[in-house]
PDB file of C-alpha atoms in Angstrom:
ATOM      1  CA  MET A  90       0.217  21.518  22.930  1.00 59.00           C
ATOM      2  CA  ASN A  91      -0.124  19.602  26.173  1.00 81.00           C
ATOM      3  CA  ALA A  92      -3.533  21.143  26.844  1.00 87.00           C
ATOM      4  CA  ALA A  93      -4.654  19.937  23.419  1.00 86.00           C
ATOM      5  CA  LEU A  94      -3.320  16.477  24.243  1.00 89.00           C
ATOM      6  CA  LEU A  95      -5.277  16.384  27.503  1.00 91.00           C
ATOM      7  CA  ILE A  96      -8.582  17.691  26.139  1.00 93.00           C
ATOM      8  CA  ALA A  97      -8.626  15.742  22.861  1.00 92.00           C
ATOM      9  CA  GLY A  98      -7.327  12.644  24.645  1.00 93.00           C
ATOM     10  CA  ALA A  99     -10.101  12.906  27.235  1.00 94.00           C
ATOM     11  CA  ILE A 100     -12.674  13.188  24.431  1.00 94.00           C
ATOM     12  CA  ALA A 101     -11.230  10.179  22.624  1.00 94.00           C
ATOM     13  CA  VAL A 102     -11.192   8.060  25.778  1.00 94.00           C
ATOM     14  CA  ALA A 103     -14.698   9.162  26.773  1.00 94.00           C
ATOM     15  CA  GLY A 104     -15.962   8.151  23.331  1.00 94.00           C
ATOM     16  CA  GLY A 105     -14.223   4.798  23.675  1.00 93.00           C
ATOM     17  CA  LEU A 106     -15.855   4.243  27.068  1.00 93.00           C
ATOM     18  CA  GLY A 107     -19.204   5.026  25.499  1.00 93.00           C
ATOM     19  CA  VAL A 108     -18.587   2.342  22.866  1.00 92.00           C
ATOM     20  CA  VAL A 109     -17.841  -0.265  25.504  1.00 90.00           C
ATOM     21  CA  ILE A 110     -20.639   0.673  27.899  1.00 90.00           C
ATOM     22  CA  GLY A 111     -23.513   1.783  25.645  1.00 86.00           C
ATOM     23  CA  ARG A 112     -26.524  -0.514  25.394  1.00 84.00           C
ATOM     24  CA  THR A 113     -28.150   0.839  22.232  1.00 85.00           C
ATOM     25  CA  PRO A 114     -26.124   0.207  19.050  1.00 86.00           C
ATOM     26  CA  VAL A 115     -26.807   3.692  17.690  1.00 89.00           C
ATOM     27  CA  HIS A 116     -25.366   5.243  20.851  1.00 91.00           C
ATOM     28  CA  ASN A 117     -22.264   3.106  20.436  1.00 92.00           C
ATOM     29  CA  VAL A 118     -21.805   4.381  16.888  1.00 93.00           C
ATOM     30  CA  VAL A 119     -22.182   8.012  17.982  1.00 93.00           C
ATOM     31  CA  SER A 120     -19.651   7.458  20.783  1.00 94.00           C
ATOM     32  CA  LEU A 121     -17.239   5.950  18.302  1.00 94.00           C
ATOM     33  CA  ILE A 122     -17.600   9.001  16.041  1.00 94.00           C
ATOM     34  CA  VAL A 123     -16.848  11.279  19.017  1.00 94.00           C
ATOM     35  CA  SER A 124     -13.789   9.169  19.767  1.00 95.00           C
ATOM     36  CA  PHE A 125     -12.600   9.398  16.150  1.00 94.00           C
ATOM     37  CA  ILE A 126     -13.012  13.176  16.140  1.00 94.00           C
ATOM     38  CA  GLY A 127     -10.906  13.404  19.297  1.00 94.00           C
ATOM     39  CA  LEU A 128      -8.273  11.258  17.592  1.00 94.00           C
ATOM     40  CA  ALA A 129      -8.343  13.491  14.512  1.00 95.00           C
ATOM     41  CA  VAL A 130      -7.572  16.502  16.731  1.00 94.00           C
ATOM     42  CA  LEU A 131      -4.684  14.547  18.240  1.00 94.00           C
ATOM     43  CA  TYR A 132      -3.382  13.843  14.723  1.00 94.00           C
ATOM     44  CA  LEU A 133      -3.529  17.578  14.017  1.00 93.00           C
ATOM     45  CA  THR A 134      -1.425  18.322  17.091  1.00 92.00           C
ATOM     46  CA  LEU A 135       1.083  15.796  15.719  1.00 91.00           C
ATOM     47  CA  ASP A 136       1.319  17.711  12.399  1.00 90.00           C
ATOM     48  CA  ALA A 137      -0.432  14.920  10.502  1.00 91.00           C
ATOM     49  CA  GLU A 138      -2.880  17.091   8.590  1.00 91.00           C
ATOM     50  CA  PHE A 139      -3.681  14.690   5.780  1.00 92.00           C
ATOM     51  CA  ILE A 140      -4.219  11.721   8.099  1.00 93.00           C
ATOM     52  CA  ALA A 141      -6.502  13.830  10.300  1.00 94.00           C
ATOM     53  CA  ILE A 142      -8.683  14.740   7.314  1.00 93.00           C
ATOM     54  CA  VAL A 143      -8.759  11.129   6.116  1.00 92.00           C
ATOM     55  CA  GLN A 144      -9.707  10.060   9.627  1.00 91.00           C
ATOM     56  CA  ILE A 145     -12.736  12.369   9.566  1.00 93.00           C
ATOM     57  CA  ILE A 146     -13.849  11.564   6.014  1.00 93.00           C
ATOM     58  CA  VAL A 147     -13.178   7.824   5.850  1.00 90.00           C
ATOM     59  CA  TYR A 148     -13.651   6.728   9.442  1.00 88.00           C
ATOM     60  CA  ALA A 149     -16.112   9.127  11.033  1.00 88.00           C
ATOM     61  CA  GLY A 150     -17.893   9.537   7.708  1.00 88.00           C
ATOM     62  CA  ALA A 151     -17.942   6.472   5.512  1.00 89.00           C
ATOM     63  CA  ILE A 152     -17.275   3.552   7.838  1.00 90.00           C
ATOM     64  CA  MET A 153     -19.597   4.773  10.575  1.00 91.00           C
ATOM     65  CA  VAL A 154     -22.383   5.337   8.043  1.00 91.00           C
ATOM     66  CA  LEU A 155     -21.889   1.715   7.005  1.00 90.00           C
ATOM     67  CA  PHE A 156     -22.392   0.685  10.638  1.00 91.00           C
ATOM     68  CA  LEU A 157     -25.516   2.833  10.860  1.00 90.00           C
ATOM     69  CA  PHE A 158     -26.929   1.237   7.699  1.00 89.00           C
ATOM     70  CA  VAL A 159     -26.434  -2.246   9.109  1.00 88.00           C
ATOM     71  CA  ILE A 160     -28.030  -1.249  12.421  1.00 87.00           C
ATOM     72  CA  ALA A 161     -30.978   0.330  10.658  1.00 86.00           C
ATOM     73  CA  LEU A 162     -31.349  -2.743   8.450  1.00 82.00           C
ATOM     74  CA  LEU A 163     -31.145  -5.379  11.142  1.00 79.00           C
ATOM     75  CA  THR A 164     -32.443  -4.129  14.448  1.00 69.00           C
ATOM     76  CA  THR A 165     -35.680  -2.410  13.518  1.00 59.00           C
ATOM     77  CA  ARG A 166     -37.821  -5.446  14.095  1.00 55.00           C
ATOM     78  CA  ARG A 167     -36.928  -6.219  17.671  1.00 54.00           C
ATOM     79  CA  ASP A 168     -36.021  -4.721  20.935  1.00 52.00           C
ATOM     80  CA  PRO A 169     -32.380  -5.672  21.510  1.00 53.00           C
ATOM     81  CA  VAL A 170     -32.844  -5.794  25.299  1.00 53.00           C
ATOM     82  CA  GLN A 171     -35.543  -8.441  25.006  1.00 50.00           C
ATOM     83  CA  ASN A 172     -34.840 -12.120  25.645  1.00 51.00           C
ATOM     84  CA  ARG A 173     -31.263 -11.452  26.557  1.00 59.00           C
ATOM     85  CA  LYS A 174     -29.629 -14.510  27.977  1.00 62.00           C
ATOM     86  CA  PRO A 175     -27.800 -14.352  31.301  1.00 63.00           C
ATOM     87  CA  GLU A 176     -24.151 -13.466  30.996  1.00 66.00           C
ATOM     88  CA  PRO A 177     -21.611 -16.261  31.547  1.00 67.00           C
ATOM     89  CA  SER A 178     -20.481 -15.834  35.112  1.00 71.00           C
ATOM     90  CA  GLY A 179     -17.436 -13.647  35.581  1.00 80.00           C
ATOM     91  CA  GLN A 180     -17.070 -12.627  31.933  1.00 80.00           C
ATOM     92  CA  THR A 181     -17.003  -8.926  32.728  1.00 84.00           C
ATOM     93  CA  PHE A 182     -14.680  -9.408  35.689  1.00 86.00           C
ATOM     94  CA  PHE A 183     -12.133 -11.532  33.848  1.00 88.00           C
ATOM     95  CA  GLY A 184     -12.290  -9.330  30.772  1.00 87.00           C
ATOM     96  CA  ILE A 185     -11.472  -6.224  32.782  1.00 88.00           C
ATOM     97  CA  VAL A 186      -8.720  -7.956  34.767  1.00 90.00           C
ATOM     98  CA  THR A 187      -7.061  -9.250  31.603  1.00 90.00           C
ATOM     99  CA  ALA A 188      -7.285  -5.842  29.956  1.00 89.00           C
ATOM    100  CA  ALA A 189      -5.853  -4.147  33.058  1.00 90.00           C
ATOM    101  CA  ALA A 190      -2.894  -6.526  32.927  1.00 91.00           C
ATOM    102  CA  VAL A 191      -2.331  -5.712  29.234  1.00 90.00           C
ATOM    103  CA  LEU A 192      -2.616  -1.980  29.974  1.00 90.00           C
ATOM    104  CA  MET A 193      -0.069  -2.176  32.791  1.00 90.00           C
ATOM    105  CA  PHE A 194       2.298  -4.061  30.509  1.00 90.00           C
ATOM    106  CA  LEU A 195       1.947  -1.495  27.724  1.00 89.00           C
ATOM    107  CA  VAL A 196       2.200   1.570  29.971  1.00 88.00           C
ATOM    108  CA  GLY A 197       5.190   0.045  31.745  1.00 89.00           C
ATOM    109  CA  GLY A 198       6.889  -0.280  28.381  1.00 87.00           C
ATOM    110  CA  VAL A 199       5.993   3.303  27.474  1.00 86.00           C
ATOM    111  CA  LEU A 200       7.299   4.760  30.741  1.00 85.00           C
ATOM    112  CA  GLY A 201      10.583   2.883  30.443  1.00 83.00           C
ATOM    113  CA  LEU A 202      11.025   4.092  26.873  1.00 81.00           C
ATOM    114  CA  GLU A 203      14.190   5.867  25.875  1.00 78.00           C
ATOM    115  CA  ALA A 204      13.585   7.158  22.357  1.00 75.00           C
ATOM    116  CA  PRO A 205      16.200   9.451  20.920  1.00 75.00           C
ATOM    117  CA  GLY A 206      14.482  12.413  19.365  1.00 70.00           C
ATOM    118  CA  GLY A 207      14.887  12.564  15.605  1.00 69.00           C
ATOM    119  CA  GLU A 208      15.885  15.553  13.561  1.00 68.00           C
ATOM    120  CA  GLY A 209      13.329  18.362  13.429  1.00 73.00           C
ATOM    121  CA  ILE A 210      10.551  18.370  10.884  1.00 76.00           C
ATOM    122  CA  ASP A 211      10.403  20.625   7.860  1.00 79.00           C
ATOM    123  CA  GLU A 212       7.594  22.835   6.586  1.00 77.00           C
ATOM    124  CA  THR A 213       5.786  20.256   4.481  1.00 82.00           C
ATOM    125  CA  PHE A 214       5.677  17.476   7.098  1.00 85.00           C
ATOM    126  CA  GLY A 215       2.312  15.720   7.038  1.00 82.00           C
ATOM    127  CA  GLN A 216       0.832  17.788   4.233  1.00 87.00           C
ATOM    128  CA  VAL A 217      -0.905  16.350   1.219  1.00 90.00           C
ATOM    129  CA  ALA A 218       1.871  17.054  -1.279  1.00 90.00           C
ATOM    130  CA  ALA A 219       4.598  15.423   0.806  1.00 90.00           C
ATOM    131  CA  PHE A 220       2.309  12.523   1.672  1.00 91.00           C
ATOM    132  CA  GLY A 221       1.375  11.924  -1.934  1.00 91.00           C
ATOM    133  CA  ARG A 222       4.980  12.017  -3.054  1.00 91.00           C
ATOM    134  CA  GLU A 223       5.923   9.426  -0.429  1.00 89.00           C
ATOM    135  CA  LEU A 224       2.921   7.238  -1.204  1.00 91.00           C
ATOM    136  CA  LEU A 225       3.294   7.214  -4.977  1.00 93.00           C
ATOM    137  CA  THR A 226       7.075   6.922  -5.207  1.00 93.00           C
ATOM    138  CA  THR A 227       8.609   5.088  -2.271  1.00 91.00           C
ATOM    139  CA  HIS A 228       5.553   3.063  -1.305  1.00 92.00           C
ATOM    140  CA  VAL A 229       3.870   2.560  -4.656  1.00 94.00           C
ATOM    141  CA  PHE A 230       3.943  -1.249  -4.503  1.00 94.00           C
ATOM    142  CA  PRO A 231       2.102  -1.471  -1.143  1.00 94.00           C
ATOM    143  CA  PHE A 232      -0.319   1.054  -2.609  1.00 94.00           C
ATOM    144  CA  GLU A 233      -1.132  -1.305  -5.481  1.00 95.00           C
ATOM    145  CA  ILE A 234      -1.497  -4.205  -3.056  1.00 95.00           C
ATOM    146  CA  ALA A 235      -3.906  -2.114  -0.967  1.00 94.00           C
ATOM    147  CA  ALA A 236      -6.017  -1.492  -4.049  1.00 94.00           C
ATOM    148  CA  PHE A 237      -6.125  -5.237  -4.630  1.00 95.00           C
ATOM    149  CA  VAL A 238      -7.109  -5.863  -0.990  1.00 95.00           C
ATOM    150  CA  LEU A 239     -10.047  -3.500  -1.382  1.00 94.00           C
ATOM    151  CA  LEU A 240     -11.073  -5.237  -4.606  1.00 95.00           C
ATOM    152  CA  VAL A 241     -11.035  -8.619  -2.859  1.00 95.00           C
ATOM    153  CA  ALA A 242     -13.081  -7.156   0.010  1.00 94.00           C
ATOM    154  CA  VAL A 243     -15.723  -5.841  -2.388  1.00 93.00           C
ATOM    155  CA  VAL A 244     -15.984  -9.174  -4.207  1.00 94.00           C
ATOM    156  CA  GLY A 245     -16.161 -10.990  -0.865  1.00 93.00           C
ATOM    157  CA  VAL A 246     -18.996  -8.802   0.379  1.00 92.00           C
ATOM    158  CA  VAL A 247     -20.976  -9.349  -2.800  1.00 92.00           C
ATOM    159  CA  ILE A 248     -20.488 -13.112  -2.570  1.00 91.00           C
ATOM    160  CA  LEU A 249     -21.465 -13.198   1.122  1.00 89.00           C
ATOM    161  CA  VAL A 250     -24.499 -10.935   1.094  1.00 86.00           C
ATOM    162  CA  GLY A 251     -25.654 -10.957  -2.508  1.00 81.00           C
ATOM    163  CA  ARG A 252     -26.459 -14.652  -2.485  1.00 74.00           C
ATOM    164  CA  LYS A 253     -30.135 -15.522  -2.630  1.00 68.00           C
ATOM    165  CA  GLN A 254     -31.591 -16.843   0.595  1.00 59.00           C
ATOM    166  CA  ALA A 255     -31.067 -20.611   0.658  1.00 52.00           C
TER     167      ALA A 255
ATOM    168  CA  MET B 255       8.930  16.622  20.734  1.00 73.00           C
ATOM    169  CA  SER B 256       9.663  16.287  24.430  1.00 80.00           C
ATOM    170  CA  GLU B 257       9.983  12.951  26.188  1.00 81.00           C
ATOM    171  CA  THR B 258       6.929  13.582  28.404  1.00 84.00           C
ATOM    172  CA  ALA B 259       4.728  14.501  25.433  1.00 86.00           C
ATOM    173  CA  LEU B 260       5.862  11.347  23.628  1.00 88.00           C
ATOM    174  CA  GLN B 261       5.025   9.240  26.665  1.00 89.00           C
ATOM    175  CA  GLY B 262       1.673  10.979  27.048  1.00 90.00           C
ATOM    176  CA  TYR B 263       0.656  10.202  23.475  1.00 92.00           C
ATOM    177  CA  LEU B 264       1.849   6.616  23.726  1.00 92.00           C
ATOM    178  CA  ALA B 265       0.085   6.051  27.048  1.00 92.00           C
ATOM    179  CA  LEU B 266      -3.111   7.428  25.497  1.00 93.00           C
ATOM    180  CA  SER B 267      -2.717   5.103  22.539  1.00 94.00           C
ATOM    181  CA  ALA B 268      -2.240   2.154  24.926  1.00 94.00           C
ATOM    182  CA  LEU B 269      -5.345   3.205  26.852  1.00 94.00           C
ATOM    183  CA  ILE B 270      -7.501   3.400  23.730  1.00 95.00           C
ATOM    184  CA  PHE B 271      -6.179   0.049  22.506  1.00 94.00           C
ATOM    185  CA  THR B 272      -6.978  -1.573  25.856  1.00 94.00           C
ATOM    186  CA  LEU B 273     -10.437  -0.017  25.934  1.00 93.00           C
ATOM    187  CA  GLY B 274     -11.158  -1.745  22.631  1.00 93.00           C
ATOM    188  CA  GLY B 275      -9.815  -4.982  24.073  1.00 93.00           C
ATOM    189  CA  VAL B 276     -12.136  -4.715  27.090  1.00 92.00           C
ATOM    190  CA  GLY B 277     -15.067  -4.245  24.728  1.00 91.00           C
ATOM    191  CA  ILE B 278     -14.204  -7.362  22.747  1.00 91.00           C
ATOM    192  CA  MET B 279     -13.900  -9.473  25.877  1.00 90.00           C
ATOM    193  CA  VAL B 280     -16.928  -8.105  27.718  1.00 89.00           C
ATOM    194  CA  ARG B 281     -19.567  -7.417  25.068  1.00 86.00           C
ATOM    195  CA  ARG B 282     -21.289 -10.204  23.170  1.00 82.00           C
ATOM    196  CA  SER B 283     -22.990  -8.460  20.284  1.00 85.00           C
ATOM    197  CA  PRO B 284     -20.882  -9.018  17.129  1.00 86.00           C
ATOM    198  CA  LEU B 285     -21.688  -5.501  15.922  1.00 88.00           C
ATOM    199  CA  ILE B 286     -20.273  -3.882  19.056  1.00 90.00           C
ATOM    200  CA  MET B 287     -17.280  -6.205  19.060  1.00 91.00           C
ATOM    201  CA  LEU B 288     -16.515  -4.997  15.524  1.00 92.00           C
ATOM    202  CA  MET B 289     -16.681  -1.383  16.732  1.00 93.00           C
ATOM    203  CA  CYS B 290     -14.237  -2.239  19.504  1.00 94.00           C
ATOM    204  CA  VAL B 291     -11.865  -3.675  16.909  1.00 94.00           C
ATOM    205  CA  GLU B 292     -12.027  -0.275  15.194  1.00 93.00           C
ATOM    206  CA  LEU B 293     -11.078   1.323  18.508  1.00 93.00           C
ATOM    207  CA  MET B 294      -8.044  -0.962  18.756  1.00 94.00           C
ATOM    208  CA  TRP B 295      -6.982  -0.077  15.178  1.00 93.00           C
ATOM    209  CA  SER B 296      -7.209   3.600  16.105  1.00 93.00           C
ATOM    210  CA  GLY B 297      -5.059   3.185  19.182  1.00 93.00           C
ATOM    211  CA  ALA B 298      -2.369   1.505  17.088  1.00 94.00           C
ATOM    212  CA  ALA B 299      -2.591   4.218  14.410  1.00 94.00           C
ATOM    213  CA  LEU B 300      -2.095   6.897  17.072  1.00 94.00           C
ATOM    214  CA  ALA B 301       1.155   5.233  18.162  1.00 94.00           C
ATOM    215  CA  LEU B 302       2.335   5.095  14.532  1.00 94.00           C
ATOM    216  CA  ILE B 303       1.655   8.786  13.966  1.00 94.00           C
ATOM    217  CA  THR B 304       3.220   9.762  17.304  1.00 92.00           C
ATOM    218  CA  PHE B 305       6.459   8.036  16.372  1.00 91.00           C
ATOM    219  CA  ALA B 306       6.365   9.529  12.872  1.00 91.00           C
ATOM    220  CA  ARG B 307       6.303  12.998  14.444  1.00 90.00           C
ATOM    221  CA  HIS B 308       8.952  12.061  17.002  1.00 89.00           C
ATOM    222  CA  VAL B 309      11.402  10.667  14.478  1.00 87.00           C
ATOM    223  CA  GLY B 310      10.569  13.257  11.825  1.00 86.00           C
ATOM    224  CA  ASN B 311       9.882  10.667   9.135  1.00 86.00           C
ATOM    225  CA  MET B 312       6.632  10.362   7.204  1.00 88.00           C
ATOM    226  CA  ASP B 313       6.731   6.580   6.811  1.00 90.00           C
ATOM    227  CA  GLY B 314       4.537   6.318   9.906  1.00 91.00           C
ATOM    228  CA  HIS B 315       1.841   8.329   8.145  1.00 93.00           C
ATOM    229  CA  ILE B 316       1.939   5.959   5.179  1.00 94.00           C
ATOM    230  CA  PHE B 317       1.638   3.005   7.523  1.00 94.00           C
ATOM    231  CA  ALA B 318      -1.325   4.598   9.333  1.00 93.00           C
ATOM    232  CA  PHE B 319      -2.948   5.209   5.943  1.00 93.00           C
ATOM    233  CA  PHE B 320      -2.607   1.537   5.029  1.00 94.00           C
ATOM    234  CA  VAL B 321      -4.021   0.630   8.432  1.00 92.00           C
ATOM    235  CA  MET B 322      -7.106   2.653   7.534  1.00 91.00           C
ATOM    236  CA  ILE B 323      -7.409   0.885   4.166  1.00 92.00           C
ATOM    237  CA  VAL B 324      -7.193  -2.544   5.773  1.00 93.00           C
ATOM    238  CA  ALA B 325      -9.659  -1.457   8.475  1.00 92.00           C
ATOM    239  CA  ALA B 326     -12.121  -0.372   5.800  1.00 91.00           C
ATOM    240  CA  ALA B 327     -11.839  -3.750   4.058  1.00 93.00           C
ATOM    241  CA  GLU B 328     -12.205  -5.524   7.390  1.00 93.00           C
ATOM    242  CA  VAL B 329     -15.330  -3.543   8.291  1.00 93.00           C
ATOM    243  CA  ALA B 330     -16.917  -4.359   4.950  1.00 92.00           C
ATOM    244  CA  ILE B 331     -16.299  -8.087   5.337  1.00 93.00           C
ATOM    245  CA  GLY B 332     -17.215  -8.076   9.036  1.00 92.00           C
ATOM    246  CA  LEU B 333     -20.502  -6.301   8.472  1.00 92.00           C
ATOM    247  CA  ALA B 334     -21.324  -8.682   5.618  1.00 91.00           C
ATOM    248  CA  LEU B 335     -20.754 -11.625   7.966  1.00 89.00           C
ATOM    249  CA  ILE B 336     -22.963  -9.985  10.604  1.00 88.00           C
ATOM    250  CA  VAL B 337     -25.728  -9.447   8.050  1.00 87.00           C
ATOM    251  CA  VAL B 338     -25.549 -13.125   7.077  1.00 86.00           C
ATOM    252  CA  LEU B 339     -25.687 -14.127  10.761  1.00 83.00           C
ATOM    253  CA  PHE B 340     -28.713 -11.933  11.418  1.00 81.00           C
ATOM    254  CA  ARG B 341     -30.472 -13.461   8.429  1.00 80.00           C
ATOM    255  CA  ARG B 342     -30.056 -16.936   9.833  1.00 76.00           C
ATOM    256  CA  ARG B 343     -31.418 -16.217  13.297  1.00 71.00           C
ATOM    257  CA  GLU B 344     -33.312 -13.545  15.129  1.00 65.00           C
ATOM    258  CA  GLU B 345     -31.045 -12.729  18.039  1.00 66.00           C
ATOM    259  CA  VAL B 346     -27.292 -12.865  17.541  1.00 69.00           C
ATOM    260  CA  ASP B 347     -24.976 -13.498  20.442  1.00 74.00           C
ATOM    261  CA  ALA B 348     -21.272 -14.190  19.925  1.00 74.00           C
ATOM    262  CA  ASP B 349     -21.580 -17.185  22.286  1.00 72.00           C
ATOM    263  CA  ASP B 350     -24.161 -18.846  20.024  1.00 73.00           C
ATOM    264  CA  ILE B 351     -21.817 -19.017  17.064  1.00 73.00           C
ATOM    265  CA  GLN B 352     -20.080 -22.263  17.846  1.00 74.00           C
ATOM    266  CA  GLN B 353     -20.481 -24.578  14.877  1.00 74.00           C
ATOM    267  CA  LEU B 354     -16.735 -24.558  14.310  1.00 74.00           C
ATOM    268  CA  ARG B 355     -15.941 -25.371  17.919  1.00 73.00           C
ATOM    269  CA  GLY B 356     -14.002 -28.620  18.265  1.00 66.00           C
TER     270      GLY B 356
END
């Protein structure tokens, strides 16, 4: 299990680095997909089968295809490297320093953590049937709200993009 | 789940979250900043699922599922905003979008 953590974690982090460093938007998207696949493997090692599958289908599939569509729609006409303005001085440096401070804070909290282990898990933990029962009984009200959030998002997108050019 | 494994997963989740944060602060293309936000969501979801396994309670899975739903809505709106921005001007840089600056 620890070997899986190391390998899948390395893949996820490498994909994340690719997203931050890559200069061509398509490469960034591919890196992000690699990162999401690594995360899905991590979810599998944590017995979260359903979430791992949803991660692959929804994230690595649907959402990333949406990104690819937007890139294909918008950046065909020009070379993104062209007429790039000079970076504000020190942006990269200060960004990395701030993030390093946040990382040290978070990891410090993790290393000082004393979490009592819960009771063991049963056979059905993380499987679709158990997940569905939880979602549609205990958490049915948030589920309805989530449906409404998606509806609002769809209407918002249509209002933003569907408007005729002014 | 052993204490070291728990800490390993949580440290990884912190690392992925921070990586997304670096991207948002360093990159200036709105499209890539949006991808980095996705990375941060994923780091948080990993922590949720780690604790769900540790405690032996599936509520963390439900929460991670809702995180994905909200992320999907956010991506749809964010990409729509980016499309509108690209329509208005040729080259989009996050530093150029400052009409609301006081």
